[in-house]
Coordinates of C-alpha atoms in Angstrom, one line a residue:
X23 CA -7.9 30.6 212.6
X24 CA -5.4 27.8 211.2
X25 CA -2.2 27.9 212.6
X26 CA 0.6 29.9 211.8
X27 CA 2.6 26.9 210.0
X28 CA -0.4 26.0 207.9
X29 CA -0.4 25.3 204.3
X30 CA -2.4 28.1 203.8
X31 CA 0.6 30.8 204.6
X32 CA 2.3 30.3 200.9
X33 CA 3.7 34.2 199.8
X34 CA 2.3 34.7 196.4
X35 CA 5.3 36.1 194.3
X36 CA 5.4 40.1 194.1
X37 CA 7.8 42.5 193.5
X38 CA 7.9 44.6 196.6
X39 CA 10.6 47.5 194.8
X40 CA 8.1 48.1 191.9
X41 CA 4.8 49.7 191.8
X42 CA 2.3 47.5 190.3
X43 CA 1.4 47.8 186.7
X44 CA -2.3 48.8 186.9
X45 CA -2.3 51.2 190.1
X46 CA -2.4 54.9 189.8
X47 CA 0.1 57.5 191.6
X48 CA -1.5 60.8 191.8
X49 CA -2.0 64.2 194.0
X50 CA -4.7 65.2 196.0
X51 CA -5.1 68.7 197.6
X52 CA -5.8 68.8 201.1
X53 CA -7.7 72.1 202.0
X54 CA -6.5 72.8 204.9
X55 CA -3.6 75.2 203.9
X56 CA -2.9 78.9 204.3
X57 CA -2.3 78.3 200.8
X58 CA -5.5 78.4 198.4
X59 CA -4.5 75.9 196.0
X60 CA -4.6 73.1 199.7
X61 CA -1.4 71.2 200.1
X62 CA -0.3 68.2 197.7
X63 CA -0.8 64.6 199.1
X64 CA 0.7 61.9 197.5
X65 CA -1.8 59.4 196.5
X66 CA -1.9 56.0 195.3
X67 CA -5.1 53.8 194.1
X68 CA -5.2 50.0 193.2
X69 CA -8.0 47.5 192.5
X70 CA -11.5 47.0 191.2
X71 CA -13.6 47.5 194.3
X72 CA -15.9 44.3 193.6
X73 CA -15.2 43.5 197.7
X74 CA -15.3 47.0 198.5
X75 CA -13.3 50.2 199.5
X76 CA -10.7 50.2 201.5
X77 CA -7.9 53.0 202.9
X78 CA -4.5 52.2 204.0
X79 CA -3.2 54.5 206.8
X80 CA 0.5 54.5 207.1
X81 CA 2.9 55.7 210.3
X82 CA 5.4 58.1 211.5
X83 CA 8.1 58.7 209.1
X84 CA 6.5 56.0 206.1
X85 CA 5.8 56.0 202.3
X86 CA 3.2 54.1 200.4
X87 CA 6.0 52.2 198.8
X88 CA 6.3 50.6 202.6
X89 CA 2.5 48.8 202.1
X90 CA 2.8 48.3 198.4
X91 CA 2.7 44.3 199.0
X92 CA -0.4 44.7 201.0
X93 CA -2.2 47.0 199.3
X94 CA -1.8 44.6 196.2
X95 CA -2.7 41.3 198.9
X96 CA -5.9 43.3 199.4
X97 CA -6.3 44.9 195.3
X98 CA -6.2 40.9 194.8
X99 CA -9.1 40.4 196.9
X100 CA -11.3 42.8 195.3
X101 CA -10.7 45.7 197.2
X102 CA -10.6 49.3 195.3
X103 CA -7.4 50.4 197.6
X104 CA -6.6 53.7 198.5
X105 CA -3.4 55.3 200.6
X106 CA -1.6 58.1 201.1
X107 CA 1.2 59.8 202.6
X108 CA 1.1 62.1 205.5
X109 CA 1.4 66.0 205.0
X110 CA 5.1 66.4 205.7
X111 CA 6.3 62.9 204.9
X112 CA 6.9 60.5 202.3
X113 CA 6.3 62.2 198.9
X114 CA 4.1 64.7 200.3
X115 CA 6.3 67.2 200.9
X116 CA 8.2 68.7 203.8
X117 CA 7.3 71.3 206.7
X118 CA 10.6 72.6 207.7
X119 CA 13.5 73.2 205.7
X120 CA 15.8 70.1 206.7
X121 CA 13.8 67.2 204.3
X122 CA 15.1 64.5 206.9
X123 CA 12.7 66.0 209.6
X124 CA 9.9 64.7 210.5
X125 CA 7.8 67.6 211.7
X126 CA 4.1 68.8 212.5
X127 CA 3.0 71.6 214.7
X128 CA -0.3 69.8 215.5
X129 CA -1.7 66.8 215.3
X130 CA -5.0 68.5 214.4
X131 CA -4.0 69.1 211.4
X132 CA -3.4 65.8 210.2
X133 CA -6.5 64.9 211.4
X134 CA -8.8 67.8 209.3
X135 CA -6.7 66.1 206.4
X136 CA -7.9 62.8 207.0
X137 CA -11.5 64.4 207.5
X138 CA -10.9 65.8 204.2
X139 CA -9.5 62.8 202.5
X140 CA -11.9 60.5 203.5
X141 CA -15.5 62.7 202.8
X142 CA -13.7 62.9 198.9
X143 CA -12.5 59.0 199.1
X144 CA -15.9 57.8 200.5
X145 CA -17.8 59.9 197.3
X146 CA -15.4 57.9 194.9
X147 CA -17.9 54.8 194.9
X148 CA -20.3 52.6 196.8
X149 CA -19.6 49.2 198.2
X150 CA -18.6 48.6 202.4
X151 CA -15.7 50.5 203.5
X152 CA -12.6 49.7 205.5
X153 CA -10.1 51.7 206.7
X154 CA -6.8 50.1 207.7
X155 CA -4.2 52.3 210.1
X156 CA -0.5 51.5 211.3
X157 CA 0.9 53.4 214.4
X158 CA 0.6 56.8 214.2
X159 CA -2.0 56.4 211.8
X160 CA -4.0 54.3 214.1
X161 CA -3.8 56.9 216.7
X162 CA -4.8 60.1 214.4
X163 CA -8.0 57.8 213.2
X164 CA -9.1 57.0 216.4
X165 CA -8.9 60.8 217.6
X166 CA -10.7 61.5 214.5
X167 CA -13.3 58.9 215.0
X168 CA -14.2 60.6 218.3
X169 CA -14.0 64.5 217.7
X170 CA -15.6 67.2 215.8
X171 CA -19.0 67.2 215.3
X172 CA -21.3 67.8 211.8
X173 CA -19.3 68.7 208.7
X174 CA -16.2 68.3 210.9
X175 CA -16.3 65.2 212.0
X176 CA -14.9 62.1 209.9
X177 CA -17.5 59.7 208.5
X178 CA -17.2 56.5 210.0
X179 CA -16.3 53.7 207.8
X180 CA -18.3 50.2 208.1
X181 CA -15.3 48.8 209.6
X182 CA -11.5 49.5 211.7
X183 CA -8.2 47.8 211.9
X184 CA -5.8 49.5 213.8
X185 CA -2.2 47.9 213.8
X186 CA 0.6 48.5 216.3
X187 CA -1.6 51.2 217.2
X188 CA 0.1 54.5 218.9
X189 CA -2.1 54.9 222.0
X190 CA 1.3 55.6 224.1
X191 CA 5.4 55.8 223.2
X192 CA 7.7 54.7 224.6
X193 CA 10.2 57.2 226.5
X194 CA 12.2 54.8 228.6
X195 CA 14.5 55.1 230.4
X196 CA 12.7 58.4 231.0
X197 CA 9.4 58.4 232.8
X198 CA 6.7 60.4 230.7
X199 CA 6.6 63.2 233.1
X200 CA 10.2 63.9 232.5
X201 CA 10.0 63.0 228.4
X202 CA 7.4 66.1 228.3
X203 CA 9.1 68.3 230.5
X204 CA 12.2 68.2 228.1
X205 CA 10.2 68.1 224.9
X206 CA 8.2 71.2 226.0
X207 CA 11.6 72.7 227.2
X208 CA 13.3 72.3 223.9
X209 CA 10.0 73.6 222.0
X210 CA 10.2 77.0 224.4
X211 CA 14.3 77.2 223.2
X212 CA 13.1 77.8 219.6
X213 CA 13.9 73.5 218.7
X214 CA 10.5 72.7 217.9
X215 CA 11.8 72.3 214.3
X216 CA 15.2 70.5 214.9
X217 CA 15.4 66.9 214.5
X218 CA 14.8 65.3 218.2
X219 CA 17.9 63.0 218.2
X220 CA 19.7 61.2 215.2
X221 CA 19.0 58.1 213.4
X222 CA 22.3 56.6 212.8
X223 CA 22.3 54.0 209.6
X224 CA 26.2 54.2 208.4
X225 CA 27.1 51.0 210.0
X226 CA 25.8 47.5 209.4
X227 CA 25.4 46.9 213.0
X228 CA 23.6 50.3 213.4
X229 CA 20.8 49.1 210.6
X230 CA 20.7 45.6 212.1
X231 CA 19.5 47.0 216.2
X232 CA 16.8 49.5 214.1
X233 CA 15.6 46.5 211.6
X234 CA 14.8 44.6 214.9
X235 CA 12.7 47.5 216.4
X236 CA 10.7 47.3 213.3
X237 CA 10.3 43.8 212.0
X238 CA 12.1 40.4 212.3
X239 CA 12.1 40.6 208.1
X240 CA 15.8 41.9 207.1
X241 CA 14.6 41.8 203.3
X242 CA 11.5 43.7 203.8
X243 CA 13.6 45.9 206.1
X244 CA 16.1 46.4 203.3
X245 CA 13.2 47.2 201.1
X246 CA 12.5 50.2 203.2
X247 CA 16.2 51.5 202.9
X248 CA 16.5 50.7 198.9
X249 CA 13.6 53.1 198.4
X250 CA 15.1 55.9 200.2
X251 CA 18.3 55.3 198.6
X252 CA 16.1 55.3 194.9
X253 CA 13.8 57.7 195.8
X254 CA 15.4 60.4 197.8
X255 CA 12.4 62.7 198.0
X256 CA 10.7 59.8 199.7
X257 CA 13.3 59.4 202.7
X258 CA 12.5 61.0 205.9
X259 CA 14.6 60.5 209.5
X260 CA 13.7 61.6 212.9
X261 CA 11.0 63.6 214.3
X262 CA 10.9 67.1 215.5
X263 CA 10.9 68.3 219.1
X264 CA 7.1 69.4 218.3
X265 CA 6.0 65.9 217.1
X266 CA 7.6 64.9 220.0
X267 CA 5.4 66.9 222.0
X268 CA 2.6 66.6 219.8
X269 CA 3.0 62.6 220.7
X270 CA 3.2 62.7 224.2
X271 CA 0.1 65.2 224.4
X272 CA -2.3 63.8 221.8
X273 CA -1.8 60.0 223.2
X274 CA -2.2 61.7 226.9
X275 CA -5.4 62.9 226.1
X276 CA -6.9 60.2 224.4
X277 CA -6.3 58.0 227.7
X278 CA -7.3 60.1 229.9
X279 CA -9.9 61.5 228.0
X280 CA -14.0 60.5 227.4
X281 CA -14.1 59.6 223.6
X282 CA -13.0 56.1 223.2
X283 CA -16.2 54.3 224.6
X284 CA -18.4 56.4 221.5
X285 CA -16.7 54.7 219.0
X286 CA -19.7 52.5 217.2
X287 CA -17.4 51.1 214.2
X288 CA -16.4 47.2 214.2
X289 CA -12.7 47.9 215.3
X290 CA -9.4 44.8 215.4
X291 CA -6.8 45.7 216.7
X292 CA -3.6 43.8 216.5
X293 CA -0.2 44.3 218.7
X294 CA 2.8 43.0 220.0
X295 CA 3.9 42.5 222.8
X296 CA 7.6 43.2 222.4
X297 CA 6.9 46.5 220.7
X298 CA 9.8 48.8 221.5
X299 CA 8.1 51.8 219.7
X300 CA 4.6 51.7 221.0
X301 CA 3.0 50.7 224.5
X302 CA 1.5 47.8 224.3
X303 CA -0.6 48.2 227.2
X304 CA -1.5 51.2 225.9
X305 CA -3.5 49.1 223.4
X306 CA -4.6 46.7 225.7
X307 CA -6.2 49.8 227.7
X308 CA -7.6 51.4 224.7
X309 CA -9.2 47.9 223.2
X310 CA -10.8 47.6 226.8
X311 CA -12.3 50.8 226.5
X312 CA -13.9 50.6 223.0
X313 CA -17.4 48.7 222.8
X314 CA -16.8 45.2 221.1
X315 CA -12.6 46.2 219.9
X316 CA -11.3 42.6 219.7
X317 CA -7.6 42.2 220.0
X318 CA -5.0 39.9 219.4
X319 CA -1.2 40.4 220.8
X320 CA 1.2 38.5 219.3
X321 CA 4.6 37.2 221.1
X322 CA 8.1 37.6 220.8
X323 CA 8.0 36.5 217.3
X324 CA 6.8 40.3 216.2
X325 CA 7.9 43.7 216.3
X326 CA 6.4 47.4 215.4
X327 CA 5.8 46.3 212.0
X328 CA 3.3 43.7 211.9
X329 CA 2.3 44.2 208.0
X330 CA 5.6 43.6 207.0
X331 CA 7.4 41.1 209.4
X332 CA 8.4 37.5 208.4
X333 CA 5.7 35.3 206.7
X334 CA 4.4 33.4 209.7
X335 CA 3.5 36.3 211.6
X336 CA 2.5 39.0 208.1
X337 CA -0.1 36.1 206.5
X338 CA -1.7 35.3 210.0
X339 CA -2.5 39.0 210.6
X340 CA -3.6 39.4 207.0
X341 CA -5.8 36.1 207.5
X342 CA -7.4 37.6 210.7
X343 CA -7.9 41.5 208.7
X344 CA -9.7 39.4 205.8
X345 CA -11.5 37.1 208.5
X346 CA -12.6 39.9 210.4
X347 CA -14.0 42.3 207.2
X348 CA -15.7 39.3 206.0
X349 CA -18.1 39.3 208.9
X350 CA -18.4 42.7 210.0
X351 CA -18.0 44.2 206.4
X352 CA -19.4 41.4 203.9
X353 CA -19.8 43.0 200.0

């Protein structure tokens, strides 16, 4: 790996507030849905696939607008790249009446999309397959990796990157036990839907202490904000009180759980150690625990949002991804 100041880390010019010319935005119906025409995903798909097929796996609260300079770093490398937005967020729709909240009743239910997703998305071509997972996303693939069986159970792809994975959140200054008891509490009240506290954005200095919980990068974090403010379908604030809970169980259970040491797929993980979302021991727990997981833990000079933080720090992690598919996932 050449260090971080090498000659090699030059940022290729893109337009990060404009989709690319030759991708394609569509809808995909998950299923899964009372309703018999499935539920509308928002889909986007970019590149040839001479390297191979890859899926990009956003977190809570994102768009695919968030990973467009990625998903073109990797189109670029001859990738066929696919992603998608969560049922409930980004331009996927909503599951409660107020569009800022970010809500699911279960976690299962994302995951028997993803199931679904991926069985149609691996039948799309041939080639090795990769899929790529931020946050909550890298938490709902490794749950899916590890449950159902047959039919049911996600197809695993030749090869895993899991970034800022959430395999624990943080609740401090509350200890966990006290985090559920409330979040539980306010589910039982009939708040399972309400937003879970407020994201407040209307001063500068309000914007500035949430940039730094996500990425060192003001431009790329400005980004984020001019697509809400373009795209206002897109935008999406807080969690629910049942997400909450949803969290706090479903990252429970995969610690404490059997499952993680039956994962058989090639898996990097990247984290950092600063993350004030996520718990990076957590990770470090969860890497230990899966046969050959390598991981990497980067310093103070990182935050949540690893894919999109300042050069240094984005190009190195996107030179250990490439590095890492190369071998375990070579065309």
């Amino acid at each position: 790996m050449p260090p971080m100041d090498s000659p090699r880390f030059v940022t290729p010019p893109f337009d990060r507030r404009a989709w690319p010319m030759d991708g394609r935005l569509d809808y995909w119906n998950a299923p899964s849905s009372p309703d018999e025409s499935g539920w509308p995903l928002r889909r986007y798909r970019l590149g040839s696939g001479a390297r191979g097929r890859m899926l990009v796996l956003g977190g809570r609260g994102d768009m695919i607008e968030k990973y467009l300079e990625v998903i073109h770093h990797w189109a670029e490398r001859g990738w066929a790249v696919t992603s998608f937005d969560w049922r409930g967020q980004g331009g996927s729709g909503r599951l409660t009446d107020d569009p800022l909240c970010g809500h699911i009743e279960d976690f299962g239910q994302w995951i028997a999309d993803l199931n679904a997703f991926t069985a149609d998305w691996r039948a799309e071509g041939e080639g090795p397959t990769a899929i790529v997972a931020h946050s909550m996303g890298g938490h709902l693939l490794l749950r899916a990796l590890i449950e159902g069986m047959g039919a049911e159970r996600m197809i695993a792809p030749d090869a895993a990157v899991t970034v800022a994975p959430m395999m624990g959140v943080h609740s401090a200054p509350l200890p966990r036990w006290l985090a559920v008891a409330i979040a539980e509490t306010m589910c039982a009240l009939g708040f399972d839907r309400k937003q879970a506290w407020t994201q407040k954005e209307e001063s500068e200095r309000q914007r500035h202490m949430r940039q730094k919980r996500l990425t060192h990068d003001p431009e790329r974090y400005a980004d984020e904000l001019w697509w809400r403010d373009h795209s206002r379908e897109v935008a999406l604030g807080p969690p629910s009180w049942r997400w909450v809970e949803q969290a706090l169980h479903s990252t429970h259970l995969l610690a404490t759980q059997p499952g993680l040491e039956r994962i058989a797929v090639p898996l990097l993980m990247l984290a950092a150690r600063n993350d004030r979302l996520v718990s990076t021991p957590a990770i470090r727990r969860t890497a230990a625990r899966v046969p050959g997981a390598r991981l990497h833990v980067y310093g103070r000079e990182a935050a949540h949002e690893i894919l999109r933080e300042l050069d240094p720090v984005r190009l190195d992690a996107l030179a250990r991804i490439d590095g890492f598919l190369d071998e375990v996932a070579p065309r």
